[in-house]
Structure formats: C-alpha cells, structure tokens
Amino acid sequence: DQQVKQNSPSLSVQEGRISILNCDYTNSMFDYFLWYKKYPAEGPTFLISISSIKDKNEDGRFTVFLNKSAKHLSLHIVPSQPGDSAVYFCADRHALNFGKGTSLLVTP
Amino acid sequence: NAGVTQTPKFQVLKTGQSMTLQCAQDMNHEYMSWYRQDPGMGLRLIHYSVGAGITDQGEVPNGYNVSRSTTEDFPLRLLSAAPSQTSVYFCASSYSLADYNEQFFGPGTRLTVL
C-alpha cells in the first residue's frame, strides 16, 4: 500500500499563475519530505524539502507547506514558468516511498 | 565530480537473457539505491544499500540481484530478463540513510525486454 500518494497525475497552468501540487502520506512517523523534479530522459533532481518541525519552507518561487494533522503537503510554484513543465515527485526522507508523480504543464 | 553515472543508457534484451546495469558515484556516498519508473507507477524502490557489503530489498525486488563490494559501485543484475522488467531504471545515492539528505539520481537506463 502506498505510503506517499500524489492523487493528481497531471496539472495544466498558465504561465505566471500559481501551480499547486499536492501530496498525502499515511505514516505519521514520517518527519521529513522532499520534492523532486524530473524532465523527460533525465533523472530526478532535488527541488525542496521540509521538516516536520516546520509548516512552511520557501526557496525562491517554490514553497512547500506541511499540514501534519492532515498528513498533507503541497508544493506551490509562483509564478509558474514554461521551464517548470516537468514531473514532480514527493518522497519521505529516506526516499523509500515516492509518490506516483504529477506532470505539470505550464502553457505560455 | 561526475556525480552518479549509469551504463548503458539503452538496452534491448530477449526474454531469458541476463545483464548487469552499472551504477557508480564519485561523491563518497554511503547510501545507494535502484528504482524503476513505469508509466502511472512513479518511482518504485528495487534494492538499496546503506554501505559497502550491506544491501536490502525495496518494494519490487523480485527478479533483481544487487551487491555492494565498494562504496562507489552498485550494480543491478537481471538474471533472466522478463518483459515485465521493461522499464526505465534509475540509480541514486546520498550521504546516508540516517541523515536528512537528498538523493542524487543518475540519468537512467532504458531497458526493453522482448
């Protein structure tokens, strides 16, 4: 049974608008989460992380929010750019559990 | 630093053939892992290693063997390839499993089993 879930396989957003990618987890012992970005024909690359002692972490246009009571995290990209078009994966800190990914398309 | 390297980039096998996917890292990382990526399935962990001489199974280990004789190398062996093993394989490494480190991924090997 998947312990990290991304329930939206795809998302399309206009350039300049906000992209919100969601991730849910089942194990309340998970204490650190990472987001990876993957372009076609390349390996995933680390994007941003968040510890359970925080509820928000920002890095430029990327912000991750963590709601521990709901076991939910979300990645916000503001403003979205065409170069952000990629597949985004969330994972627990050991990366033993990855979500299935959300394919983001940012249209001009 | 070359980071995480994988060879080959592409491979076509016939059912029943064996092969080894190579993975190497030059960052002195303790932790290495193998994933497969299939459409709609995301990244699934096959095997991982927390250091030389230590390996363990992930979510989908059947049909695959691994060994870790050095810190740098973590090959993945398919002893008798099956069409269900057609996938893109990624090797990854990080400083350790215990700490809060991101993983660095290789570029992947696209394997087709006929």
Coordinates of N, CA and C in Angstrom, one line a residue, chain B residues 3-99:
Chain B
G3 N 29.3 12.8 -10.5 CA 28.0 12.5 -9.8 C 27.7 11.1 -9.9
V4 N 26.5 10.7 -10.3 CA 26.0 9.4 -10.4 C 26.0 9.0 -11.9
T5 N 26.7 8.0 -12.3 CA 26.8 7.6 -13.7 C 26.1 6.2 -13.8
Q6 N 25.4 6.0 -15.0 CA 24.8 4.8 -15.2 C 25.2 4.3 -16.7
T7 N 25.4 3.1 -16.8 CA 25.6 2.5 -18.2 C 24.9 1.2 -18.2
P8 N 24.4 0.8 -19.4 CA 24.3 1.6 -20.6 C 23.1 2.6 -20.5
K9 N 22.9 3.5 -21.4 CA 21.8 4.3 -21.5 C 20.6 3.6 -22.0
F10 N 20.8 2.7 -23.0 CA 19.7 2.0 -23.6 C 20.1 0.5 -23.7
Q11 N 19.2 -0.4 -23.6 CA 19.5 -1.8 -23.8 C 18.2 -2.5 -24.2
V12 N 18.4 -3.4 -25.2 CA 17.3 -4.3 -25.6 C 17.8 -5.7 -25.3
L13 N 16.9 -6.5 -24.6 CA 17.2 -7.9 -24.3 C 16.1 -8.8 -24.8
K14 N 16.5 -10.0 -24.9 CA 15.5 -11.0 -25.2 C 15.1 -11.7 -23.9
T15 N 13.9 -12.2 -23.8 CA 13.4 -12.9 -22.6 C 14.4 -14.0 -22.3
G16 N 14.8 -14.1 -21.0 CA 15.7 -15.1 -20.5 C 17.2 -14.7 -20.5
Q17 N 17.5 -13.6 -21.2 CA 18.9 -13.1 -21.2 C 19.2 -12.5 -19.8
S18 N 20.5 -12.4 -19.5 CA 20.9 -11.8 -18.3 C 21.7 -10.5 -18.6
M19 N 21.8 -9.6 -17.7 CA 22.6 -8.4 -17.9 C 22.8 -7.7 -16.6
T20 N 23.8 -6.8 -16.6 CA 24.0 -6.0 -15.4 C 24.0 -4.6 -15.8
L21 N 23.2 -3.8 -15.0 CA 23.1 -2.4 -15.1 C 24.2 -1.8 -14.2
Q22 N 25.0 -1.0 -14.7 CA 26.1 -0.4 -13.9 C 25.7 0.9 -13.3
C23 N 26.1 1.1 -12.1 CA 25.9 2.4 -11.4 C 27.2 2.7 -10.6
A24 N 27.7 4.0 -10.7 CA 28.8 4.4 -10.0 C 28.6 5.8 -9.5
Q25 N 29.2 6.1 -8.3 CA 29.1 7.5 -7.9 C 30.5 7.9 -7.3
D26 N 30.9 9.1 -7.4 CA 32.2 9.6 -7.0 C 32.1 10.6 -5.9
M27 N 31.0 10.5 -5.1 CA 30.8 11.5 -4.1 C 31.0 10.9 -2.7
N28 N 31.5 9.7 -2.6 CA 31.7 9.0 -1.4 C 30.4 8.9 -0.5
H29 N 29.3 8.6 -1.2 CA 28.0 8.5 -0.6 C 27.9 7.1 0.0
E30 N 27.4 7.0 1.2 CA 27.1 5.7 1.8 C 25.9 5.0 1.2
Y31 N 24.9 5.7 0.9 CA 23.6 5.2 0.6 C 23.4 5.2 -0.9
M32 N 23.1 4.0 -1.5 CA 22.8 3.9 -2.9 C 21.5 3.1 -3.1
S33 N 20.8 3.3 -4.2 CA 19.6 2.7 -4.4 C 19.3 2.5 -5.9
W34 N 18.4 1.6 -6.2 CA 17.9 1.4 -7.5 C 16.4 1.5 -7.5
Y35 N 15.9 2.3 -8.5 CA 14.5 2.5 -8.7 C 14.1 2.1 -10.2
R36 N 12.9 1.7 -10.4 CA 12.4 1.6 -11.7 C 11.2 2.5 -11.8
Q37 N 11.1 3.1 -13.0 CA 9.9 4.0 -13.3 C 9.1 3.5 -14.4
D38 N 7.9 3.2 -14.1 CA 6.9 2.8 -15.1 C 5.8 3.7 -15.2
P39 N 5.1 3.9 -16.4 CA 4.0 4.8 -16.6 C 2.9 4.6 -15.5
G40 N 2.6 5.7 -14.9 CA 1.5 5.6 -13.9 C 1.9 5.0 -12.6
M41 N 3.1 4.6 -12.4 CA 3.5 3.9 -11.2 C 4.6 4.7 -10.4
G42 N 5.1 5.8 -11.0 CA 6.1 6.6 -10.3 C 7.4 5.8 -10.2
L43 N 8.1 6.1 -9.1 CA 9.4 5.5 -8.9 C 9.2 4.5 -7.8
R44 N 9.6 3.2 -8.1 CA 9.5 2.2 -7.1 C 10.9 1.6 -6.8
L45 N 11.1 1.5 -5.5 CA 12.4 1.1 -5.0 C 12.6 -0.4 -5.2
I46 N 13.8 -0.8 -5.8 CA 14.1 -2.2 -6.1 C 14.9 -2.8 -5.0
H47 N 16.1 -2.2 -4.8 CA 17.1 -2.6 -3.8 C 17.8 -1.3 -3.3
Y48 N 18.3 -1.4 -2.1 CA 19.2 -0.3 -1.6 C 20.3 -0.8 -0.8
S49 N 21.3 0.1 -0.6 CA 22.4 -0.3 0.2 C 22.8 0.9 1.1
V50 N 23.1 0.6 2.4 CA 23.5 1.6 3.3 C 25.0 1.7 3.5
G51 N 25.7 0.9 2.8 CA 27.2 0.9 2.8 C 27.7 -0.3 2.1
A52 N 29.0 -0.3 1.9 CA 29.7 -1.5 1.3 C 29.4 -2.7 2.1
G53 N 29.0 -3.8 1.4 CA 28.7 -5.1 2.0 C 27.3 -5.2 2.5
I54 N 26.5 -4.2 2.5 CA 25.2 -4.2 3.1 C 24.1 -3.8 2.0
T55 N 23.2 -4.7 1.8 CA 22.1 -4.5 0.8 C 20.8 -4.9 1.4
D56 N 19.7 -4.4 0.9 CA 18.4 -4.8 1.4 C 17.4 -4.6 0.3
Q57 N 16.3 -5.3 0.4 CA 15.2 -5.2 -0.6 C 14.3 -4.0 -0.4
G58 N 13.9 -3.5 -1.6 CA 12.9 -2.5 -1.6 C 11.5 -3.0 -1.8
E59 N 10.7 -2.2 -2.5 CA 9.3 -2.6 -2.8 C 9.1 -3.7 -3.8
V60 N 10.0 -3.7 -4.9 CA 9.9 -4.6 -6.0 C 11.2 -5.3 -6.3
P61 N 11.7 -6.2 -5.4 CA 13.0 -6.8 -5.6 C 13.0 -8.0 -6.5
N62 N 11.9 -8.6 -6.7 CA 11.9 -9.9 -7.4 C 12.4 -9.8 -8.8
G63 N 13.4 -10.7 -9.2 CA 14.0 -10.7 -10.5 C 15.3 -9.9 -10.6
Y64 N 15.6 -9.3 -9.5 CA 16.8 -8.5 -9.5 C 17.8 -8.9 -8.3
N65 N 19.1 -8.8 -8.6 CA 20.1 -9.0 -7.6 C 21.0 -7.8 -7.5
V66 N 21.5 -7.5 -6.3 CA 22.5 -6.5 -6.2 C 23.6 -6.9 -5.3
S67 N 24.7 -6.2 -5.4 CA 25.8 -6.4 -4.4 C 26.5 -5.0 -4.3
R68 N 27.2 -4.9 -3.2 CA 27.9 -3.6 -3.0 C 29.3 -3.9 -2.4
S69 N 30.2 -4.2 -3.3 CA 31.6 -4.5 -2.8 C 32.4 -3.3 -2.6
T70 N 32.1 -2.2 -3.2 CA 32.8 -0.9 -2.9 C 31.8 0.2 -2.6
T71 N 32.3 1.3 -2.1 CA 31.4 2.4 -1.8 C 30.9 3.0 -3.1
E72 N 31.8 3.0 -4.2 CA 31.4 3.7 -5.4 C 30.4 3.0 -6.3
D73 N 30.4 1.6 -6.3 CA 29.7 0.9 -7.3 C 28.5 0.1 -6.7
F74 N 27.4 0.1 -7.5 CA 26.2 -0.6 -7.0 C 25.5 -1.2 -8.2
P75 N 26.0 -2.3 -8.8 CA 25.4 -2.9 -10.0 C 24.1 -3.6 -9.7
L76 N 23.2 -3.6 -10.7 CA 21.9 -4.3 -10.6 C 21.9 -5.4 -11.7
R77 N 21.7 -6.6 -11.2 CA 21.7 -7.7 -12.1 C 20.3 -8.3 -12.4
L78 N 20.1 -8.5 -13.7 CA 18.9 -9.2 -14.1 C 19.3 -10.6 -14.5
L79 N 18.9 -11.6 -13.8 CA 19.5 -13.0 -14.1 C 18.8 -13.6 -15.3
S80 N 17.5 -13.4 -15.4 CA 16.7 -13.9 -16.5 C 15.6 -12.9 -16.8
A81 N 15.9 -12.1 -17.8 CA 15.0 -11.0 -18.1 C 13.6 -11.4 -18.5
A82 N 12.6 -10.7 -18.1 CA 11.3 -10.9 -18.5 C 10.7 -9.6 -19.1
P83 N 9.7 -9.7 -19.9 CA 9.1 -8.5 -20.5 C 8.5 -7.5 -19.4
S84 N 8.1 -8.1 -18.3 CA 7.7 -7.2 -17.2 C 8.8 -6.3 -16.6
Q85 N 10.0 -6.6 -17.0 CA 11.1 -5.8 -16.5 C 11.5 -4.7 -17.5
T86 N 10.7 -4.5 -18.5 CA 10.8 -3.4 -19.4 C 10.5 -2.1 -18.6
S87 N 11.4 -1.2 -18.5 CA 11.3 -0.1 -17.7 C 12.4 0.9 -17.8
V88 N 12.4 2.0 -17.1 CA 13.5 2.9 -17.0 C 14.0 2.8 -15.6
Y89 N 15.3 2.5 -15.5 CA 16.0 2.2 -14.2 C 16.8 3.4 -13.8
F90 N 16.6 3.8 -12.6 CA 17.4 4.9 -12.1 C 18.2 4.5 -10.8
C91 N 19.5 4.8 -10.8 CA 20.3 4.6 -9.7 C 20.4 6.0 -8.9
A92 N 20.5 5.9 -7.6 CA 20.6 7.2 -6.8 C 21.5 6.9 -5.7
S93 N 22.1 8.0 -5.1 CA 22.9 8.0 -4.0 C 22.7 9.2 -3.1
S94 N 23.0 9.0 -1.8 CA 23.0 10.1 -0.9 C 24.0 9.9 0.2
Y95 N 24.3 10.9 1.0 CA 25.4 10.8 2.0 C 25.1 9.6 3.0
S96 N 23.9 9.6 3.4 CA 23.5 8.5 4.3 C 22.0 8.3 4.3
L97 N 21.5 7.2 4.9 CA 20.1 7.0 5.0 C 19.6 7.7 6.3
A98 N 20.5 7.8 7.3 CA 20.1 8.3 8.6 C 19.8 9.8 8.6
D99 N 20.6 10.5 7.8 CA 20.5 12.0 7.8 C 19.5 12.5 6.8

